[in-house]
Short mmCIF file of the C-alpha atoms (twelve columns), coordinates in Angstrom:
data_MODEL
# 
_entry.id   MODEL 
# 
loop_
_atom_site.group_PDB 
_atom_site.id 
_atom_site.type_symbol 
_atom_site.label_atom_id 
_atom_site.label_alt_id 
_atom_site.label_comp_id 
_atom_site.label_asym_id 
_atom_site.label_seq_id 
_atom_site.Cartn_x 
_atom_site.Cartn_y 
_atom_site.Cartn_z 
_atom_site.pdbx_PDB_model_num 
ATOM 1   C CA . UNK A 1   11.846  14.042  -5.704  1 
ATOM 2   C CA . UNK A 2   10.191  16.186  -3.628  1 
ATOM 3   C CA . UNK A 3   7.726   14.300  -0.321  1 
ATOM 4   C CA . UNK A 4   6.495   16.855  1.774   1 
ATOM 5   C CA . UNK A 5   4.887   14.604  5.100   1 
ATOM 6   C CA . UNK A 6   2.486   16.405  7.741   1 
ATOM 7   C CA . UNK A 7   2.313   14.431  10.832  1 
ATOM 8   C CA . UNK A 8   3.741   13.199  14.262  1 
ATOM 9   C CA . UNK A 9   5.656   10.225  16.003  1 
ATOM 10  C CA . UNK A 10  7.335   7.490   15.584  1 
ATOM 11  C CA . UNK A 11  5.948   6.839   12.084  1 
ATOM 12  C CA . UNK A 12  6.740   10.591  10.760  1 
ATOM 13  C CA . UNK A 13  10.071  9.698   11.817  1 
ATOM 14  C CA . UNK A 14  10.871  6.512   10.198  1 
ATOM 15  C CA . UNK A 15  9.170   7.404   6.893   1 
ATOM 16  C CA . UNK A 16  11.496  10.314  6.972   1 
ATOM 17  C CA . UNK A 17  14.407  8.686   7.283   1 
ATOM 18  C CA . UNK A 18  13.257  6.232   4.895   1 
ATOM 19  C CA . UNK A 19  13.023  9.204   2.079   1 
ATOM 20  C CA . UNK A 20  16.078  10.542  3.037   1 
ATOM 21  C CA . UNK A 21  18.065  7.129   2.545   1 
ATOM 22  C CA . UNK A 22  16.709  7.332   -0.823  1 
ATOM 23  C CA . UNK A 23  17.730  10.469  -1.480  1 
ATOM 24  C CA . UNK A 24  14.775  12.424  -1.673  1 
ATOM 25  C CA . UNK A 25  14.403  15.944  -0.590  1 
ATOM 26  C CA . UNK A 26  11.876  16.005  2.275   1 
ATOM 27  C CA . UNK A 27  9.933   18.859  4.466   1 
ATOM 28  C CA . UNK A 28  8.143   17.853  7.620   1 
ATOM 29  C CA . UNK A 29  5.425   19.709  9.307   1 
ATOM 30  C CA . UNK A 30  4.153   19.013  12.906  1 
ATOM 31  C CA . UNK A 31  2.334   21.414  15.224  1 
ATOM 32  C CA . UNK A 32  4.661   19.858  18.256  1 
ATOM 33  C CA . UNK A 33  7.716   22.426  19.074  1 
ATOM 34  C CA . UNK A 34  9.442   20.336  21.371  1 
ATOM 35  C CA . UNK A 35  8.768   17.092  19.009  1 
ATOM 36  C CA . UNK A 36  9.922   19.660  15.841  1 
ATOM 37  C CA . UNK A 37  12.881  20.154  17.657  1 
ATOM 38  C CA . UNK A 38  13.821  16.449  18.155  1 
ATOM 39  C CA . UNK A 39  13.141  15.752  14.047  1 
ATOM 40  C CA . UNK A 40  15.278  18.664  13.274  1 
ATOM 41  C CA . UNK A 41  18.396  16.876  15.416  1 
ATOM 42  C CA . UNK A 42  17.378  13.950  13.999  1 
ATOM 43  C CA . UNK A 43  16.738  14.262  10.972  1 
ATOM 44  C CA . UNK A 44  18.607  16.427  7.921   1 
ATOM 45  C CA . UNK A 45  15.239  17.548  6.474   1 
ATOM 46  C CA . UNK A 46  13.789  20.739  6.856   1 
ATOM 47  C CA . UNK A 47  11.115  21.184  9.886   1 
ATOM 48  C CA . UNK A 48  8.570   23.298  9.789   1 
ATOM 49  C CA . UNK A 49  6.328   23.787  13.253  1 
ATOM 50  C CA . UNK A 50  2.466   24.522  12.425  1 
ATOM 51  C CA . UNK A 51  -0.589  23.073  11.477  1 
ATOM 52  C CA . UNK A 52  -0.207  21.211  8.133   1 
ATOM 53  C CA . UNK A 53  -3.785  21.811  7.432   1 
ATOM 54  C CA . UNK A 54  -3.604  25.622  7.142   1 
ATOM 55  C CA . UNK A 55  -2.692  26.845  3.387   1 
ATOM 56  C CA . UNK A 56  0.157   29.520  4.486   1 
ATOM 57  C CA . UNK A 57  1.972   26.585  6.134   1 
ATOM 58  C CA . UNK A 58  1.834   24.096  3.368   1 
ATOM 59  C CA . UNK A 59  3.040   27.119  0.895   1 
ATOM 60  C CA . UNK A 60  5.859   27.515  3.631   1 
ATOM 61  C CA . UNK A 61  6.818   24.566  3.303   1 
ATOM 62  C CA . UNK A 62  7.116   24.713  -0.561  1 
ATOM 63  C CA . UNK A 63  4.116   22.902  -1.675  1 
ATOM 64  C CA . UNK A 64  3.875   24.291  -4.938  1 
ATOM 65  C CA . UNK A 65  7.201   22.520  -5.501  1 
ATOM 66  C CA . UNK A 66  6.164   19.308  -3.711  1 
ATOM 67  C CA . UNK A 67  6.237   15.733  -5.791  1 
ATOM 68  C CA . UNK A 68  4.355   14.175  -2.869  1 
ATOM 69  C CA . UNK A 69  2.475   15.038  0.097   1 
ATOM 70  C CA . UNK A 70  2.124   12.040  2.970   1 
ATOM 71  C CA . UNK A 71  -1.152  13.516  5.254   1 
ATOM 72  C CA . UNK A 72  -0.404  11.511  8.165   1 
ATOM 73  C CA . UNK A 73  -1.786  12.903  11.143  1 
ATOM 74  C CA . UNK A 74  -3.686  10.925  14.100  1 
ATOM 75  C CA . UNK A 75  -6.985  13.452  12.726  1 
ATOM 76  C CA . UNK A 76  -8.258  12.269  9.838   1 
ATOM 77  C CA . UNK A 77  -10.592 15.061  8.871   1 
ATOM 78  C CA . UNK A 78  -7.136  17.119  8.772   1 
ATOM 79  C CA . UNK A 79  -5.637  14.123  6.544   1 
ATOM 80  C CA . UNK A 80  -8.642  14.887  4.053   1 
ATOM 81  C CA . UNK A 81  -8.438  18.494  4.528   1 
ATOM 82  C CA . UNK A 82  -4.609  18.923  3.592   1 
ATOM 83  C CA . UNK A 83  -4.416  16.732  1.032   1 
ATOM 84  C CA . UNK A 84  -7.292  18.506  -0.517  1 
ATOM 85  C CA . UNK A 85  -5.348  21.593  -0.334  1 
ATOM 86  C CA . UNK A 86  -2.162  20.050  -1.358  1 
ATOM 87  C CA . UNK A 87  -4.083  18.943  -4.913  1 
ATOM 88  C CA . UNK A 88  -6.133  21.639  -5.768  1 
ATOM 89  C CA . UNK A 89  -4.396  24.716  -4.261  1 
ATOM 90  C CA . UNK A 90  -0.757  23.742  -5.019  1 
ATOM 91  C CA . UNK A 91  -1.170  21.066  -7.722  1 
ATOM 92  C CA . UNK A 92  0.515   18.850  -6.121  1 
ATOM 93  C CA . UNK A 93  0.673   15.566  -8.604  1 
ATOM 94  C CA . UNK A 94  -0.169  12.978  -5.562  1 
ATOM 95  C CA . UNK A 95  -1.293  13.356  -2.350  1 
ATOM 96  C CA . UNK A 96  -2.250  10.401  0.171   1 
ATOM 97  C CA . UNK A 97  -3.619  10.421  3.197   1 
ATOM 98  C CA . UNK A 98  -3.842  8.102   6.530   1 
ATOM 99  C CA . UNK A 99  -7.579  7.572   7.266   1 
ATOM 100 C CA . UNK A 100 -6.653  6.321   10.863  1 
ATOM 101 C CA . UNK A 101 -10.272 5.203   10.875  1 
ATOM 102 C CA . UNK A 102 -11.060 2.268   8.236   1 
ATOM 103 C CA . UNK A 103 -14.101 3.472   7.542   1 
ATOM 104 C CA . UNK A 104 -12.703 6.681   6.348   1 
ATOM 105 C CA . UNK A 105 -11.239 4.986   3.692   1 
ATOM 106 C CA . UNK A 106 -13.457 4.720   0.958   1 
ATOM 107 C CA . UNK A 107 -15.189 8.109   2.063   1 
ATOM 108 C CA . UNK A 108 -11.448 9.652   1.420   1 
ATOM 109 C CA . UNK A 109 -11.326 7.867   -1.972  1 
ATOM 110 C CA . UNK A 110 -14.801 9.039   -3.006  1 
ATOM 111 C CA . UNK A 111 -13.736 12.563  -2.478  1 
ATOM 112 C CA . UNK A 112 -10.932 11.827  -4.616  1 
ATOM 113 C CA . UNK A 113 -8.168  11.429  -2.102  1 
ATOM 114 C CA . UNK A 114 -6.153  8.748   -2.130  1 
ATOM 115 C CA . UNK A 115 -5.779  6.990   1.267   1 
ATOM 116 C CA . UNK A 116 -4.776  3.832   2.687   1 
ATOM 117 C CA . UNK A 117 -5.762  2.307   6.575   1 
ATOM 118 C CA . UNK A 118 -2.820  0.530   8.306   1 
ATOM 119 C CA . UNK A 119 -5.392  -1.189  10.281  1 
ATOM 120 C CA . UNK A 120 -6.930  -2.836  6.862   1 
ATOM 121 C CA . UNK A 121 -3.357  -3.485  5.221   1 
ATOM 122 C CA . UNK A 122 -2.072  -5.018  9.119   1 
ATOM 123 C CA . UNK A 123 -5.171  -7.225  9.743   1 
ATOM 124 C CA . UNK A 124 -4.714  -8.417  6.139   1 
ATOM 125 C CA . UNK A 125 -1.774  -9.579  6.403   1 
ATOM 126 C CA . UNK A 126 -2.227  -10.976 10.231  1 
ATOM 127 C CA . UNK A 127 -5.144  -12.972 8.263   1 
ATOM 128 C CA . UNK A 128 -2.795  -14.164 5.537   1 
ATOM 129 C CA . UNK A 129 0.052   -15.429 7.793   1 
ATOM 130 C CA . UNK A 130 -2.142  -17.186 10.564  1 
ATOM 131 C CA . UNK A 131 -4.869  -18.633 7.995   1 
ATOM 132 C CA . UNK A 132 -2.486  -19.280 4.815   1 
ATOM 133 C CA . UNK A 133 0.791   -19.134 5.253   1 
ATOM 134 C CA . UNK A 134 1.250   -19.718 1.465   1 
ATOM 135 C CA . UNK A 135 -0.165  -17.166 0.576   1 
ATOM 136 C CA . UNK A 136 1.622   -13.903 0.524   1 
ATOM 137 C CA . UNK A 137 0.214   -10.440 -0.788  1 
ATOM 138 C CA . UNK A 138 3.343   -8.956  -2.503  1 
ATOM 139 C CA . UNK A 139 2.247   -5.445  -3.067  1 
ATOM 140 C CA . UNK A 140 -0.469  -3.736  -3.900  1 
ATOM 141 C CA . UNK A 141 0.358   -1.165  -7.219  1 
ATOM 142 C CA . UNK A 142 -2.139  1.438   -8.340  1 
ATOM 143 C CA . UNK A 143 -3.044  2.791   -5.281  1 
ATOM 144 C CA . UNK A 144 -4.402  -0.105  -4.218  1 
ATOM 145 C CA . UNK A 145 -6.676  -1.246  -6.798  1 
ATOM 146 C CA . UNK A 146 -4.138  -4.191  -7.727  1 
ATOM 147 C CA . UNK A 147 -2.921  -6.558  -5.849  1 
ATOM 148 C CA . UNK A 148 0.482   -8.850  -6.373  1 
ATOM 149 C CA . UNK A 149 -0.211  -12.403 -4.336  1 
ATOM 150 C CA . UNK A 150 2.421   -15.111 -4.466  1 
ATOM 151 C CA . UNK A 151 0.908   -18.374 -3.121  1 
ATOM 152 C CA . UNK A 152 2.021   -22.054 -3.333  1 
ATOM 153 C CA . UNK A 153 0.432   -25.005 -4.750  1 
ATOM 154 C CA . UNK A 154 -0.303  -28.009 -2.158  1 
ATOM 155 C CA . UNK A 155 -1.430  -31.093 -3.035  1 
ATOM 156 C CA . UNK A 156 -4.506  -30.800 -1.983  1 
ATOM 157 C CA . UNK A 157 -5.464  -27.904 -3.984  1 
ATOM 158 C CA . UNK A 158 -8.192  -28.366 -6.645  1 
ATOM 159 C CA . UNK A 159 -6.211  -26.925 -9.415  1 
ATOM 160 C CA . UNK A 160 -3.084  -29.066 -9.234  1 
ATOM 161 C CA . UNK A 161 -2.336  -31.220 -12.039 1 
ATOM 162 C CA . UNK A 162 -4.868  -29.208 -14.159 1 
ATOM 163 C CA . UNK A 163 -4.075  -27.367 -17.365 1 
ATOM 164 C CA . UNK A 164 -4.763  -23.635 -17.247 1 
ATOM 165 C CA . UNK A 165 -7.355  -23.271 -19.745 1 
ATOM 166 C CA . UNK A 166 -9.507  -25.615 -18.222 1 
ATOM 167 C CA . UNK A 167 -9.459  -23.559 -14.741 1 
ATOM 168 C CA . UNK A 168 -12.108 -20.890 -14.706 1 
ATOM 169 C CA . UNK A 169 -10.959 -17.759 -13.616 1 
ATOM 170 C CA . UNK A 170 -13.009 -14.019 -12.560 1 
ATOM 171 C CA . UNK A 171 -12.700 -11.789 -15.531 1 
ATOM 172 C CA . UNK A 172 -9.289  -9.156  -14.162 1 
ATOM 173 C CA . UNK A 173 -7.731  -12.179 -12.892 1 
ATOM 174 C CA . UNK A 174 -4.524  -13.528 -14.171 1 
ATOM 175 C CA . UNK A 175 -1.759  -16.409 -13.401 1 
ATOM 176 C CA . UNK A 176 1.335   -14.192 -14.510 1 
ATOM 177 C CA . UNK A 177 4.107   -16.134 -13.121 1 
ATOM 178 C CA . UNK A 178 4.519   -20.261 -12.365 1 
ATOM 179 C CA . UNK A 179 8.243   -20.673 -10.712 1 
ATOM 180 C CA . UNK A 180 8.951   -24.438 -10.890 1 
ATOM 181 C CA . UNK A 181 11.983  -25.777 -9.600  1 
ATOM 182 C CA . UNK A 182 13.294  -21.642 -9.466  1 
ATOM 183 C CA . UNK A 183 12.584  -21.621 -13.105 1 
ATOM 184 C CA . UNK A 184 9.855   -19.335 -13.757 1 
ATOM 185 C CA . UNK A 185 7.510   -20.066 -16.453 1 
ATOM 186 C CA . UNK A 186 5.228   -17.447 -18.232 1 
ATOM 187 C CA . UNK A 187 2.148   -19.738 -18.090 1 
ATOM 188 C CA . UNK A 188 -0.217  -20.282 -21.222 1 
ATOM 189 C CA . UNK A 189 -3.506  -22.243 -21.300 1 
ATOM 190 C CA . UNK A 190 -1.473  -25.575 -21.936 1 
ATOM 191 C CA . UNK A 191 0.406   -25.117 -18.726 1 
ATOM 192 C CA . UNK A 192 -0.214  -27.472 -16.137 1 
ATOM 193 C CA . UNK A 193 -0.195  -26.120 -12.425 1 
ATOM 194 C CA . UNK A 194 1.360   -28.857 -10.309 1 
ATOM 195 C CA . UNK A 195 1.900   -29.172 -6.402  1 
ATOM 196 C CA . UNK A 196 5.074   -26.903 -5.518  1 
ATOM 197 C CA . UNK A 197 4.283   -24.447 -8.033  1 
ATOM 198 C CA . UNK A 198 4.704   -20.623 -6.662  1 
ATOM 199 C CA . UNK A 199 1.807   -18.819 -8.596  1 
ATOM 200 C CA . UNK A 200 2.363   -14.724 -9.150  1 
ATOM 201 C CA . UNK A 201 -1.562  -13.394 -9.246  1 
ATOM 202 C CA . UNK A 202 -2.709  -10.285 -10.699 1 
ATOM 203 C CA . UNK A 203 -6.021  -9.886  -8.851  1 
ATOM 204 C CA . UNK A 204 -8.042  -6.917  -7.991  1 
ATOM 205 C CA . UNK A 205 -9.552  -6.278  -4.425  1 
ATOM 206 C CA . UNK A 206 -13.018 -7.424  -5.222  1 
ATOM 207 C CA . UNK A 207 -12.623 -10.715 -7.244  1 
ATOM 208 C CA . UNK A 208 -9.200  -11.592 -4.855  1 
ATOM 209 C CA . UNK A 209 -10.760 -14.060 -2.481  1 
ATOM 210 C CA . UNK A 210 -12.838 -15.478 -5.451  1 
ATOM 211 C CA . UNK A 211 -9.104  -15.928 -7.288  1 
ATOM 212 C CA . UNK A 212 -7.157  -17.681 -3.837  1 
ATOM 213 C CA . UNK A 213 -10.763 -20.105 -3.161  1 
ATOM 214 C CA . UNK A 214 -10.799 -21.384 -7.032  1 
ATOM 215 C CA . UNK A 215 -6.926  -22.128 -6.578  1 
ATOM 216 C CA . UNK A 216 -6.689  -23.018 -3.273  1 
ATOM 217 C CA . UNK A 217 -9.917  -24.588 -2.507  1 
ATOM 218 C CA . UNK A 218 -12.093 -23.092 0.606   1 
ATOM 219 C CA . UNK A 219 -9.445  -23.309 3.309   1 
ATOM 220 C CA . UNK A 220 -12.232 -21.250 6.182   1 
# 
């Protein structure tokens, strides 16, 4: 595989390395000479000094050929703007971009860019460790629009001791996994949850809190 990743720091850096330990062939651009000339010591991947946002660059850097393109830059509107090109001037098959701004976001994903906010996905997960600590978001899988939770039962939640089919559920929500005892059970409607139970939820963003209050109870 292919990534080609346009940005700067310590992140460019450790993603890099990260792709290289899995083997992956991977390009770097960053406008920075002296910081291109630390990632090229660094780093056995090829370095390429310029703005990632200008077309001749990215076809330097082999875009055409590129499985992946990582638009990282602290500028969003150059995030947008070279994963834009990436797509629809080199066909590359995914491109994803950092909207350093949260609000950029959904405005990235309207335009048809796929993006992601650390801010949203740390703050979640700050949430989720101080609020519920038995609750913990796995992964999220198609770009987001998924989301893997594994949570445990207490006592005190509402559903314990209750069959499945008799707890109501939002439509796109599913119990996939009950591990009992480190036995995992594929649950059915005549499963009953009990206290202990670590639940495996396939939610999606907009019904998720609806999913963890119906299970857990309102814990705010």
């Amino acid at each position: 595989m292919k990534v080609l990743i346009v940005g700067a720091g310590k992140t460019l850096y450790f993603l890099c390395r990260h792709f290289k330990a899995k083997g992956y062939e991977v390009v770097v651009i960053n406008r920075n000479p002296a910081e291109c000339v630390q990632l090229a010591r660094k780093l056995s991947a090829l370095v390429i000094c310029g703005d990632g946002s200008d077309a001749m660059i990215l076809k330097e850097a082999g875009a055409r050929e590129a499985d992946v393109v990582f638009a990282i830059t602290p500028y969003d509107q150059d995030n947008l703007v070279i994963c834009q090109l990436a797509a629809m001037q080199f066909g590359v098959p995914r491109a994803i971009a950092l909207a350093n701004d949260p609000d950029n976001e959904p405005i990235f994903e309207k335009l048809g860019v796929s993006a992601f906010s650390t801010t949203q996905i740390v703050s979640r997960l700050i949430e989720e460790r101080a609020s519920l600590e038995q609750i913990i978001t796995l992964l999220p899988v198609g770009q987001g629009r998924v989301n893997v939770t594994e949570m445990v039962l207490d006592r005190d939640a509402p559903v314990a001791g209750k069959f499945l089919k008799d707890i109501v559920l939002p439509d796109d929500a599913l119990v996939a996994v009950a591990i009992r005892d480190d036995r995992p059970i594929v649950p059915r409607g005549g499963t009953q949850l009990l206290a202990g139970d670590r639940l495996v939820l396939i939610t999606l963003p907009e019904n998720h809190d609806t999913v963890i209050e119906v299970l857990m109870g309102d814990r705010k």
